[in-house]
PDB file of C-alpha atoms in Angstrom:
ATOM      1  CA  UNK I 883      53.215 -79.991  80.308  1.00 81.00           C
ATOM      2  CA  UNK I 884      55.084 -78.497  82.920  1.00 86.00           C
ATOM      3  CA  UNK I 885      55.970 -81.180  85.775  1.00 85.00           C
ATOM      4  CA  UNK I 886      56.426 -78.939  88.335  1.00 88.00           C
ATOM      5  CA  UNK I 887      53.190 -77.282  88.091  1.00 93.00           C
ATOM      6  CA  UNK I 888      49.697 -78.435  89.297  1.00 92.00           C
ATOM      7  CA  UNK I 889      47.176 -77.277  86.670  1.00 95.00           C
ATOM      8  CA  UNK I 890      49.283 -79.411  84.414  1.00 96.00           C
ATOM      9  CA  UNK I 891      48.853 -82.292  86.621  1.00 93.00           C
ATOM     10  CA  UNK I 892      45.317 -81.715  86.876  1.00 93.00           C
ATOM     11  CA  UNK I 893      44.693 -81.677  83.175  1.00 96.00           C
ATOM     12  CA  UNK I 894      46.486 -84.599  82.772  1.00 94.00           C
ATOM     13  CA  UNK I 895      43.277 -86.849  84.908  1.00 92.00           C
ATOM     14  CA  UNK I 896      40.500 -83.738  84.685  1.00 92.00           C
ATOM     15  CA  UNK I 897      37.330 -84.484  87.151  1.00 89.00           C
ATOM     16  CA  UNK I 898      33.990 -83.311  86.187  1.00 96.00           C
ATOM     17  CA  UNK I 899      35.030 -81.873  82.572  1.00 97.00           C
ATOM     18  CA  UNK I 900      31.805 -80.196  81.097  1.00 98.00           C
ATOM     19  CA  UNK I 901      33.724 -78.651  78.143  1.00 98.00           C
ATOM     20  CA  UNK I 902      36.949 -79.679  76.096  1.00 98.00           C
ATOM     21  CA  UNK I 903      37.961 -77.780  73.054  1.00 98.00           C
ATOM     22  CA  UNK I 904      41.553 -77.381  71.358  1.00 98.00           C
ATOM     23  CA  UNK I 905      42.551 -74.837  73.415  1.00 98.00           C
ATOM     24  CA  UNK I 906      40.564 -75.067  76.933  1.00 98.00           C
ATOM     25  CA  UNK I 907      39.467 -77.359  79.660  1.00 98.00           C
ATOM     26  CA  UNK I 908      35.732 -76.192  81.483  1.00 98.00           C
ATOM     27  CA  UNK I 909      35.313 -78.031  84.479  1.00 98.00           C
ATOM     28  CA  UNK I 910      33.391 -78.169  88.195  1.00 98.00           C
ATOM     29  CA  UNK I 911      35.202 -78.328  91.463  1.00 96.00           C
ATOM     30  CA  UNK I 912      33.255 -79.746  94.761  1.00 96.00           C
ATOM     31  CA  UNK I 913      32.620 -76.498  95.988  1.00 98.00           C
ATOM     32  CA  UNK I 914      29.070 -75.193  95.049  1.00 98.00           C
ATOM     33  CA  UNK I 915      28.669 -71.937  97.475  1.00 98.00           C
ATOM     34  CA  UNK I 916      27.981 -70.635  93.535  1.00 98.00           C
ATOM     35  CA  UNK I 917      26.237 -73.453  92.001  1.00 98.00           C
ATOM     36  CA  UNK I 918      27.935 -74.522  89.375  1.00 98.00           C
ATOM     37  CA  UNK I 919      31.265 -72.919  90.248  1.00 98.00           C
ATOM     38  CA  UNK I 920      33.505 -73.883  87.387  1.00 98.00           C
ATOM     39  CA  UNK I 921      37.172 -73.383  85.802  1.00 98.00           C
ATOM     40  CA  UNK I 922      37.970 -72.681  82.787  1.00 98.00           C
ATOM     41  CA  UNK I 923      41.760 -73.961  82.277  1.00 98.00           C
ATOM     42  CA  UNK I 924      44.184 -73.163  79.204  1.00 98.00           C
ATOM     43  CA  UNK I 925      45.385 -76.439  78.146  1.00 98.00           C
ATOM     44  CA  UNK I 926      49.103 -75.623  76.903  1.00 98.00           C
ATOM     45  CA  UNK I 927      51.027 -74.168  80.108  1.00 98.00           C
ATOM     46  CA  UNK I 928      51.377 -70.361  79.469  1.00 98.00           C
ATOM     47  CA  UNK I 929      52.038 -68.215  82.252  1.00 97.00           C
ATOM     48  CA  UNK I 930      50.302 -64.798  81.976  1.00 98.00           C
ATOM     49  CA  UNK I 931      47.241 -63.421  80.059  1.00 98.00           C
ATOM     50  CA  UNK I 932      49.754 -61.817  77.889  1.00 98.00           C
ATOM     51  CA  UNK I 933      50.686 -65.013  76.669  1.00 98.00           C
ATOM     52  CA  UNK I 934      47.610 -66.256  75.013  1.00 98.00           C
ATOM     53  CA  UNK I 935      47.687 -66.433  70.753  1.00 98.00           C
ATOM     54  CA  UNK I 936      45.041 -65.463  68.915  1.00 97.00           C
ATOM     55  CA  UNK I 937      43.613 -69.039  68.321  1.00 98.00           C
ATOM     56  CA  UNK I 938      43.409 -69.118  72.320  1.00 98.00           C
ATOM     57  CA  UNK I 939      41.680 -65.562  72.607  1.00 98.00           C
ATOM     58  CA  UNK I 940      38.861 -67.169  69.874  1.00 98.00           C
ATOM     59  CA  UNK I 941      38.144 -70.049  71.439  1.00 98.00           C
ATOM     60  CA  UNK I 942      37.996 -68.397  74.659  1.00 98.00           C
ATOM     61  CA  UNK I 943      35.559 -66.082  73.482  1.00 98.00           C
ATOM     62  CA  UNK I 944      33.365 -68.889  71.829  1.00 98.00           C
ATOM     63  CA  UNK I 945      33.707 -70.693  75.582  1.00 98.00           C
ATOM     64  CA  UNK I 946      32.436 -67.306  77.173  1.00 98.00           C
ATOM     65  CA  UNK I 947      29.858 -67.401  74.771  1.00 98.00           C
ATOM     66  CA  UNK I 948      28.551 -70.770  75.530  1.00 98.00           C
ATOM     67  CA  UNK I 949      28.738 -70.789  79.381  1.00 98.00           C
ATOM     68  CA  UNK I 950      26.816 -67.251  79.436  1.00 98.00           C
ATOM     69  CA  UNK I 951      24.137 -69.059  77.755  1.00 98.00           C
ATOM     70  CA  UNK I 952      24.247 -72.272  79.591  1.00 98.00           C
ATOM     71  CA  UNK I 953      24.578 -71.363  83.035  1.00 98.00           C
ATOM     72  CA  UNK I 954      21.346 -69.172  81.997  1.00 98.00           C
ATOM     73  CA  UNK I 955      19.219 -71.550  80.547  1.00 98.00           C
ATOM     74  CA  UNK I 956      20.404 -74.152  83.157  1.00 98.00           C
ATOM     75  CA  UNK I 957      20.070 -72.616  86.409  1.00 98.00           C
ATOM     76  CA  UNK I 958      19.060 -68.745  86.140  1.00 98.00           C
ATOM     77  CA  UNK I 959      22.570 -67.565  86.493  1.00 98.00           C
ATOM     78  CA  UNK I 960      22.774 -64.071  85.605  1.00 98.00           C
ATOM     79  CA  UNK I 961      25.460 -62.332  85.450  1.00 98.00           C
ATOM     80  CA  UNK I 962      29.019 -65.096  85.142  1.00 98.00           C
ATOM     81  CA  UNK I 963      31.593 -63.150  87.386  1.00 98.00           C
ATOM     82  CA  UNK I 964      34.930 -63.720  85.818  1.00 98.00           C
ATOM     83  CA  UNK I 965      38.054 -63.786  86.959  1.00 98.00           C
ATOM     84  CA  UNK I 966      41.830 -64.882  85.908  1.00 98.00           C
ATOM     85  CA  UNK I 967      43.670 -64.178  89.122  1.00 98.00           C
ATOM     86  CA  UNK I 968      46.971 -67.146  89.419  1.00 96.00           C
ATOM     87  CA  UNK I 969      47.636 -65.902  93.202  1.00 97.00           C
ATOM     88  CA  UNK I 970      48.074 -69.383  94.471  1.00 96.00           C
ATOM     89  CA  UNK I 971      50.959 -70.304  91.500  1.00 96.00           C
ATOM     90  CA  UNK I 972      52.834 -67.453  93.747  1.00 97.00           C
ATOM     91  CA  UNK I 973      53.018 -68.689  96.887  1.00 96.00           C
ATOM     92  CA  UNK I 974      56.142 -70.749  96.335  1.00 93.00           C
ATOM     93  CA  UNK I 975      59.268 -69.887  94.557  1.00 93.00           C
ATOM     94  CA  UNK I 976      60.439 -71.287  91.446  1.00 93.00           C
ATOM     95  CA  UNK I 977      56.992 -69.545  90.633  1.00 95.00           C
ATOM     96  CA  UNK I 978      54.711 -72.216  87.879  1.00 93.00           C
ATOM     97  CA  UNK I 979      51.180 -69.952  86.882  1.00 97.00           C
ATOM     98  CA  UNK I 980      49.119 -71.533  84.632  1.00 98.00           C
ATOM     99  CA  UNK I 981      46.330 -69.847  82.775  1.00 98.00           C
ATOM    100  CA  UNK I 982      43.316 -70.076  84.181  1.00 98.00           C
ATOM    101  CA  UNK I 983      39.751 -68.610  84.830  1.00 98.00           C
ATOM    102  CA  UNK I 984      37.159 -69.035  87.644  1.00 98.00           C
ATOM    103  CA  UNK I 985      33.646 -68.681  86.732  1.00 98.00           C
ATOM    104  CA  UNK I 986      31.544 -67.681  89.742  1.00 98.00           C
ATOM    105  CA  UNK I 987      27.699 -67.702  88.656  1.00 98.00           C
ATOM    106  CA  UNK I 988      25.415 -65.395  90.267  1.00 98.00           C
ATOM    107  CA  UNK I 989      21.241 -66.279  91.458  1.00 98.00           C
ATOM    108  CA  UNK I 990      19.006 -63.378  92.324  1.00 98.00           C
ATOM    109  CA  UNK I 991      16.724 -66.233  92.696  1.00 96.00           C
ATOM    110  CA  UNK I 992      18.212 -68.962  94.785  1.00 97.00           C
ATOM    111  CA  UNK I 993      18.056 -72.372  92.508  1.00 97.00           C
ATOM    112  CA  UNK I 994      17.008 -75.397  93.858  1.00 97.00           C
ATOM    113  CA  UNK I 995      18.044 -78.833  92.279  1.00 98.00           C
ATOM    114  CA  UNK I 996      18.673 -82.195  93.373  1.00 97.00           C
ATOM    115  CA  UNK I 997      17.232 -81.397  96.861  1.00 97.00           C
ATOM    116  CA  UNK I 998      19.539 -78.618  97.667  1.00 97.00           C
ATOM    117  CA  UNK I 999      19.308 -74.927  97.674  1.00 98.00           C
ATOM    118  CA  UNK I1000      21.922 -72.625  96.230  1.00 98.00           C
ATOM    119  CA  UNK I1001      21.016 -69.517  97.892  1.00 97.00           C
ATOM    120  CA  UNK I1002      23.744 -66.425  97.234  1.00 98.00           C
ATOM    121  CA  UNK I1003      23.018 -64.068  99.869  1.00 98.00           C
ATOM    122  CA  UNK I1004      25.607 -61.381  98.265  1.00 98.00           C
ATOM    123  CA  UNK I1005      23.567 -61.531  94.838  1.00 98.00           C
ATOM    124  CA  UNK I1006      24.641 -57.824  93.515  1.00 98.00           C
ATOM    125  CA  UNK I1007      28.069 -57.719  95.129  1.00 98.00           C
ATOM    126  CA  UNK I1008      31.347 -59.091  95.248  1.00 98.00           C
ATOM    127  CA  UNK I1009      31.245 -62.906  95.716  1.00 98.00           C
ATOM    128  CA  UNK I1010      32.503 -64.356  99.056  1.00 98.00           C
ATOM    129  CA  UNK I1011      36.265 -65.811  97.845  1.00 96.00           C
ATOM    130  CA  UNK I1012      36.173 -67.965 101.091  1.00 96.00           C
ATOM    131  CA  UNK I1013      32.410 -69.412 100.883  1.00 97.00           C
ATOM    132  CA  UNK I1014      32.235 -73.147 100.905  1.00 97.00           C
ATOM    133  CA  UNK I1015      29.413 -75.335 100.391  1.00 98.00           C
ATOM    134  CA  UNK I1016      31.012 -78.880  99.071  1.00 97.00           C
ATOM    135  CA  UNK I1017      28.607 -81.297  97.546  1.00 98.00           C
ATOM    136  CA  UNK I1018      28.911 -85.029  97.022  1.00 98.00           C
ATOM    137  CA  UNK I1019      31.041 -86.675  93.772  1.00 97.00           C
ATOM    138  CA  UNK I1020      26.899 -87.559  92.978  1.00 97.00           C
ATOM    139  CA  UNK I1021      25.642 -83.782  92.910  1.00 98.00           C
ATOM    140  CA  UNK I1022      28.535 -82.061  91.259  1.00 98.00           C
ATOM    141  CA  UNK I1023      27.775 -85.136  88.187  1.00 98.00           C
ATOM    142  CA  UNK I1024      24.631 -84.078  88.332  1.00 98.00           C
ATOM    143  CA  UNK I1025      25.203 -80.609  87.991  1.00 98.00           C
ATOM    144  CA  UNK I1026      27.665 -81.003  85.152  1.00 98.00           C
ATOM    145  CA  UNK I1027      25.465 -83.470  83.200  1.00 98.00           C
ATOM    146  CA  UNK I1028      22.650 -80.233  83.596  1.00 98.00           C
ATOM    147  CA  UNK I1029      25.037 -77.852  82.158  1.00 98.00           C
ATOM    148  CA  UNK I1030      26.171 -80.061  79.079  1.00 98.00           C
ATOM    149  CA  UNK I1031      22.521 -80.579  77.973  1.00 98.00           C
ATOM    150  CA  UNK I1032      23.022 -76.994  76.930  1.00 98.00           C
ATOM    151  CA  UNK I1033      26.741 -76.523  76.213  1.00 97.00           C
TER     152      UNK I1033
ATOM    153  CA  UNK M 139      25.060 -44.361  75.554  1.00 81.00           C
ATOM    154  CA  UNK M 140      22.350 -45.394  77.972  1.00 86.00           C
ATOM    155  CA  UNK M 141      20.900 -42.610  79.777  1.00 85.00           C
ATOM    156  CA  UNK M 142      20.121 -45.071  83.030  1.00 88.00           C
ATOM    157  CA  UNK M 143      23.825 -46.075  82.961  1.00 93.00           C
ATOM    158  CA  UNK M 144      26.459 -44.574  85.865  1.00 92.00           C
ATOM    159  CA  UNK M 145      29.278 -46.220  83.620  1.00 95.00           C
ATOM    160  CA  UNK M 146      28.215 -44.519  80.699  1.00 96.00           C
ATOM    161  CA  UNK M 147      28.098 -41.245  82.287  1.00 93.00           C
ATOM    162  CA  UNK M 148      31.669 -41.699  83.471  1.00 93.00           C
ATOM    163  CA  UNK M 149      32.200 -42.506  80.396  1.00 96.00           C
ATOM    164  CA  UNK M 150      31.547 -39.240  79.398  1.00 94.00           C
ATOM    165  CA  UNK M 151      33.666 -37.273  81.788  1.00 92.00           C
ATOM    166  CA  UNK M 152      36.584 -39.960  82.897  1.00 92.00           C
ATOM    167  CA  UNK M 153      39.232 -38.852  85.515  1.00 89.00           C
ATOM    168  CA  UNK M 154      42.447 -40.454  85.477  1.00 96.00           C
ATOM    169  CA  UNK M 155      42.549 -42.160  82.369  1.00 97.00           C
ATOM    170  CA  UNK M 156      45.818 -43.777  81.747  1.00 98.00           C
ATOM    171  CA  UNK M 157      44.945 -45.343  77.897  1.00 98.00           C
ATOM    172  CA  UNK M 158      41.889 -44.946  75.534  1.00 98.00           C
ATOM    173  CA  UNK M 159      41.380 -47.165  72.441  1.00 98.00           C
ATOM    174  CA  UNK M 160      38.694 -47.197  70.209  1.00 98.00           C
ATOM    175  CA  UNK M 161      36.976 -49.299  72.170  1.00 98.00           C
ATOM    176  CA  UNK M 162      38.096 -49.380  75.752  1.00 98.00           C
ATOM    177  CA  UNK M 163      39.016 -46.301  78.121  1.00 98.00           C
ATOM    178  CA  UNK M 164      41.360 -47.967  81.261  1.00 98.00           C
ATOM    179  CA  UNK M 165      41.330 -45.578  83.860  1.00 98.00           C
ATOM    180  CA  UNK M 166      42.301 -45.543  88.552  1.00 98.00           C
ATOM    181  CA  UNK M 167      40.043 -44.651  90.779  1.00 96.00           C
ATOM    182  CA  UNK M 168      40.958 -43.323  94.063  1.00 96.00           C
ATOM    183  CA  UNK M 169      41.534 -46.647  95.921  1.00 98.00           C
ATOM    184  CA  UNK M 170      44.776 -48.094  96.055  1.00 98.00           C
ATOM    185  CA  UNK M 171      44.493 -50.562  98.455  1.00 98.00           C
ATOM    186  CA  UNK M 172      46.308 -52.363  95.245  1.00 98.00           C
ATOM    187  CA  UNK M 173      48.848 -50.079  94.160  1.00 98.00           C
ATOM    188  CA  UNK M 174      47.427 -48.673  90.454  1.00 98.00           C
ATOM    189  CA  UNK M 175      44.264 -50.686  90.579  1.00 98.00           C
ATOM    190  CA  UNK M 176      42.423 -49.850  87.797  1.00 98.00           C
ATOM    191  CA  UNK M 177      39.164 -50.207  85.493  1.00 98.00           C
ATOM    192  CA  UNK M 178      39.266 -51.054  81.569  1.00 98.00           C
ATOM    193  CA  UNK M 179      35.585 -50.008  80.410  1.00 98.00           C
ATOM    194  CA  UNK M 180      34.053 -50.739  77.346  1.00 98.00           C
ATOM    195  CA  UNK M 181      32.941 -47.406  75.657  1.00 98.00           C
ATOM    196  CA  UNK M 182      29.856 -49.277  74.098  1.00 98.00           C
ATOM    197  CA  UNK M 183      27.018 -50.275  76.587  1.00 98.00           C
ATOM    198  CA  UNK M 184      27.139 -54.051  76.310  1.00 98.00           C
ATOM    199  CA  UNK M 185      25.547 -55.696  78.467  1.00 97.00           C
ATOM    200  CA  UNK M 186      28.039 -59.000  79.000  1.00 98.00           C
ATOM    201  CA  UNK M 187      31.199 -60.671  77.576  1.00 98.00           C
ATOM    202  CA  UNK M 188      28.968 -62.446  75.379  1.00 98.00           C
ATOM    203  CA  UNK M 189      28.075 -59.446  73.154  1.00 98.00           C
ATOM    204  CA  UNK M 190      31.391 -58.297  72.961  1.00 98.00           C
ATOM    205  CA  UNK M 191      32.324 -58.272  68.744  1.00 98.00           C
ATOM    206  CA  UNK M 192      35.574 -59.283  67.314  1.00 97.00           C
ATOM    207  CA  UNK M 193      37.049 -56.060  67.473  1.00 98.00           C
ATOM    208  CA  UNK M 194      36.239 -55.645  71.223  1.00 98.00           C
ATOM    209  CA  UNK M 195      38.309 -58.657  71.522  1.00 98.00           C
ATOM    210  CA  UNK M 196      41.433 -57.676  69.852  1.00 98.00           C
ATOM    211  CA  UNK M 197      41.573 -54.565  71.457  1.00 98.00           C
ATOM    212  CA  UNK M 198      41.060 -56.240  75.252  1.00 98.00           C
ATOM    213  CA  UNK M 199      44.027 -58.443  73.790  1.00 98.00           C
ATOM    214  CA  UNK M 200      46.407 -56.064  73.008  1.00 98.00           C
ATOM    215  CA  UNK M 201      45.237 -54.011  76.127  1.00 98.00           C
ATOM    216  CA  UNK M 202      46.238 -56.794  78.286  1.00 98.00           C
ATOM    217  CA  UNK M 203      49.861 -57.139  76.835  1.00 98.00           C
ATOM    218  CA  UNK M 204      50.075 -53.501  77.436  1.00 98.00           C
ATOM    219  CA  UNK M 205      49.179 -53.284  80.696  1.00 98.00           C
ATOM    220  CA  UNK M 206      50.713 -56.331  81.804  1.00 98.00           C
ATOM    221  CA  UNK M 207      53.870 -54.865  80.899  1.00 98.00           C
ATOM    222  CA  UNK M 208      53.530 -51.394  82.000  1.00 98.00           C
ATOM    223  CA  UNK M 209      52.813 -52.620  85.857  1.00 98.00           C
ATOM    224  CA  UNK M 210      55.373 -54.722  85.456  1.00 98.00           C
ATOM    225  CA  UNK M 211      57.877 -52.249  84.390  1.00 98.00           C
ATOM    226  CA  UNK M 212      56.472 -49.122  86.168  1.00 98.00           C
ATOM    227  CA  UNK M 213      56.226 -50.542  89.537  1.00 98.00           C
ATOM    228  CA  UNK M 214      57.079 -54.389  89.546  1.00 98.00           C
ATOM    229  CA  UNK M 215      53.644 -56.042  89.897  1.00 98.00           C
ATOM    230  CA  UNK M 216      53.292 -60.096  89.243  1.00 98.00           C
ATOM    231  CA  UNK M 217      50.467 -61.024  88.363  1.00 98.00           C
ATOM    232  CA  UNK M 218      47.965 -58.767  87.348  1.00 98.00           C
ATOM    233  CA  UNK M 219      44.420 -60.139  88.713  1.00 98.00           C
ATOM    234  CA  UNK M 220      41.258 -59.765  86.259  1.00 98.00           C
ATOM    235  CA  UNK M 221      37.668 -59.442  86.848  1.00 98.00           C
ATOM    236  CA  UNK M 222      34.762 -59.147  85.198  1.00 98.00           C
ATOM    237  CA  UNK M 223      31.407 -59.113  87.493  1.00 98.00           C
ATOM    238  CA  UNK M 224      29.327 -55.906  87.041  1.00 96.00           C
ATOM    239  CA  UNK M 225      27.719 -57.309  89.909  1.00 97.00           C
ATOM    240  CA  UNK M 226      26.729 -53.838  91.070  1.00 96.00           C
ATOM    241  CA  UNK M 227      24.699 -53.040  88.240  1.00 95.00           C
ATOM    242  CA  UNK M 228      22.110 -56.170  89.196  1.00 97.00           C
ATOM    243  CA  UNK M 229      21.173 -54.455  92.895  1.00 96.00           C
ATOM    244  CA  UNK M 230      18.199 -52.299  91.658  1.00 93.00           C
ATOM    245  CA  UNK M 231      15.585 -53.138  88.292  1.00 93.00           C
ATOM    246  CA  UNK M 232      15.709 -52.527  85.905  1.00 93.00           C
ATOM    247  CA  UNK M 233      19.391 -53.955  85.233  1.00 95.00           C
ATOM    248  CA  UNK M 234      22.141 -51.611  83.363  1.00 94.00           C
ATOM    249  CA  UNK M 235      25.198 -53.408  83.106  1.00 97.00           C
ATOM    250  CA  UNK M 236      28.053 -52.191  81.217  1.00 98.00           C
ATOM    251  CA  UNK M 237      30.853 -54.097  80.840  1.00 98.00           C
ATOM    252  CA  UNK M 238      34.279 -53.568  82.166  1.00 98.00           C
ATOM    253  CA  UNK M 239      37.529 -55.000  83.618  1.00 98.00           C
ATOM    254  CA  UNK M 240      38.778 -54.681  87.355  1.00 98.00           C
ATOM    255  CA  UNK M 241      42.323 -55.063  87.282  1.00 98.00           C
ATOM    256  CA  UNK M 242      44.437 -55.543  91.157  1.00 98.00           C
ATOM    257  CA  UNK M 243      48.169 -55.240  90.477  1.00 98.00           C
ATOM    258  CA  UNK M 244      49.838 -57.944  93.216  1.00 98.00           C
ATOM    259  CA  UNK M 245      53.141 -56.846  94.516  1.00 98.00           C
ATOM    260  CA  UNK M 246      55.504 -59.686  96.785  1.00 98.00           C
ATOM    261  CA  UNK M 247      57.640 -56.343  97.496  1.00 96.00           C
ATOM    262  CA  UNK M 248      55.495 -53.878  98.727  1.00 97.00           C
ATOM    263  CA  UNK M 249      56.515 -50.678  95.997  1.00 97.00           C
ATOM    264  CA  UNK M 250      56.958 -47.280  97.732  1.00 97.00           C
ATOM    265  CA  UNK M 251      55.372 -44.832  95.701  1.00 98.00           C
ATOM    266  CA  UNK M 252      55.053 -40.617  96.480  1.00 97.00           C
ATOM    267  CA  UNK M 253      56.005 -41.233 100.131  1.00 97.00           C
ATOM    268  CA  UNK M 254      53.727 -43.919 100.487  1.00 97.00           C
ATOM    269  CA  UNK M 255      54.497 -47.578 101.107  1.00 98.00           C
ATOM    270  CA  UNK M 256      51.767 -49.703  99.468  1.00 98.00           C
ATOM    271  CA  UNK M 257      51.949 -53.275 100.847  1.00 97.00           C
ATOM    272  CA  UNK M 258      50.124 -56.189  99.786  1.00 98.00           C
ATOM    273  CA  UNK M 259      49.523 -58.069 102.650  1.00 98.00           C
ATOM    274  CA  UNK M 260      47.375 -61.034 101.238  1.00 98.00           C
ATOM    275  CA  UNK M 261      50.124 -61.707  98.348  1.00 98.00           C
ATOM    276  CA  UNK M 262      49.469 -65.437  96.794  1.00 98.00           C
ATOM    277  CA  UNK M 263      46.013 -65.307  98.024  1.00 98.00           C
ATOM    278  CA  UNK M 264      42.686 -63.900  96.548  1.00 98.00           C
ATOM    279  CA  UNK M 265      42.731 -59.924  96.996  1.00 98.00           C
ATOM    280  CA  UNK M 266      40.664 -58.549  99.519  1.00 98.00           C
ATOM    281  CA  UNK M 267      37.342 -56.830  97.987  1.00 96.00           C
ATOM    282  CA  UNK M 268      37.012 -54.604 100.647  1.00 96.00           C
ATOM    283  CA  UNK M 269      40.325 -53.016 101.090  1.00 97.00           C
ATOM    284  CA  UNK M 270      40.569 -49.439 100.967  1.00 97.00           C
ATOM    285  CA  UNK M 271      43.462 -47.311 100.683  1.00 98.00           C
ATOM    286  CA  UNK M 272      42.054 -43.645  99.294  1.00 97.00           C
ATOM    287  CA  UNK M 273      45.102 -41.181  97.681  1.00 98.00           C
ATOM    288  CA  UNK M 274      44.483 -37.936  96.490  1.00 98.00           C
ATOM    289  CA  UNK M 275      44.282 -36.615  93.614  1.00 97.00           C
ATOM    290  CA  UNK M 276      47.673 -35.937  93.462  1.00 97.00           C
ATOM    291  CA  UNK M 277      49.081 -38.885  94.115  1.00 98.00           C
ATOM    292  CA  UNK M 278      46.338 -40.812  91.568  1.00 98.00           C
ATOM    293  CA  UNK M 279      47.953 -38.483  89.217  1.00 98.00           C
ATOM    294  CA  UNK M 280      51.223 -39.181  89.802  1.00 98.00           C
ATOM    295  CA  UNK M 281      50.424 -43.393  89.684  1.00 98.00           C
ATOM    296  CA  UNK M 282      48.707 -42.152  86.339  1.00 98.00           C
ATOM    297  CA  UNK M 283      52.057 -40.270  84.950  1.00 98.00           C
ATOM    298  CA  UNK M 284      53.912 -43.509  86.151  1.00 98.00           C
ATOM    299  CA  UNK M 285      52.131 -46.185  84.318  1.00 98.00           C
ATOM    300  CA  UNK M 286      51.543 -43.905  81.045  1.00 98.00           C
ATOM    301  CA  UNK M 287      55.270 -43.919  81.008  1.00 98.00           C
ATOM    302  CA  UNK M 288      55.311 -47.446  79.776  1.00 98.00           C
ATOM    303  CA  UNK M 289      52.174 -47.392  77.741  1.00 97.00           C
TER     304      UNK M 289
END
């Protein structure tokens, strides 16, 4: 724990967890321009990629693993875009990054569920960083209680 | 090898290759809209993180470590950001994806490289997919001789 630094904070009251293990935290935002958007957080506060120990890299794999197959069987999603990028923890100097990844899943089909479509009109390119489409407290539950039947 | 694969056929004839492994070849392209952005590519055609084997792993471990530090060292960029998408490979059926790493080196002080200043203009925020900044060869050479300096 790290009191300067938000993840940290975060972790400490997590919203919308779909996935604790030792090592990681998997959880859903509000914003579903990629249904089922979700971060994957490091739970100990290490700063760079390079810090991760081998019992981190494992259960990161298994985690990889899991969401391929849930976000498939769930929704359709096919491929996971991954990425572990930190820009934000550099914004502001004394500098505080915190290890963690976004998972942006991608619909050829667009998915429909609970009365909402998930279209993703740049299906075979690079995801829109700014797209927003912020659901209700009610949906994102619903989403993450879809994912965990299969996680 | 797949014969339907553009990453394995690279694969086959790579320019710029700063590091090959056993299992990964990391290698620039011509764009350096992010000062040494590169590509770590599986030599295997797998299809997603998921099928990557333990020794895939440990490699992309110690490959990270590496290459954190070499950027770091060779031209002072914090953080490295890390993708994995193959989002390209899902625009046409049937699907060939191959997996591999898109790495943007971040720079707060823009480096000046071969006569060249390469600014980073969106520092602390998500990188900008589109940016282009083509070298020539060169120059990519020169980044290349840099980085393998400290690798």
């Amino acid at each position: 724990m790290n009191q300067n630094c938000d993840v940290c904070k975060f972790l400490e009251n997590p919203k919308h967890q779909i996935l604790l293990t030792d090592k990681w935290s998997v959880g859903l935002g509000d914003n579903h321009a990629y249904l089922g958007r979700a971060y994957v957080t490091l739970r100990a506060h290490k700063p760079s990629l390079s810090e991760l120990d081998a019992d981190d890299w494992r259960e990161f794999e298994d985690l990889v693993r899991k969401l391929e197959n849930a976000y498939g069987k769930a929704f359709g999603a096919v491929p996971l875009n991954w990425g572990c990028f930190m820009n934000n923890a550099f914004q502001e100097e004394p500098v505080h990054p915190h290890v963690h990844w976004h998972v942006f899943p991608r619909y050829k089909q667009a998915p429909e569920f609970a009365d909402l479509t998930f279209d993703d009109p740049l299906y075979g390119h690079h995801y829109d960083p700014k797209a927003e489409r912020n659901v209700s407290d009610e949906v994102v539950e619903q989403i993450a209680n879809k994912l965990k039947q299969y996680l």
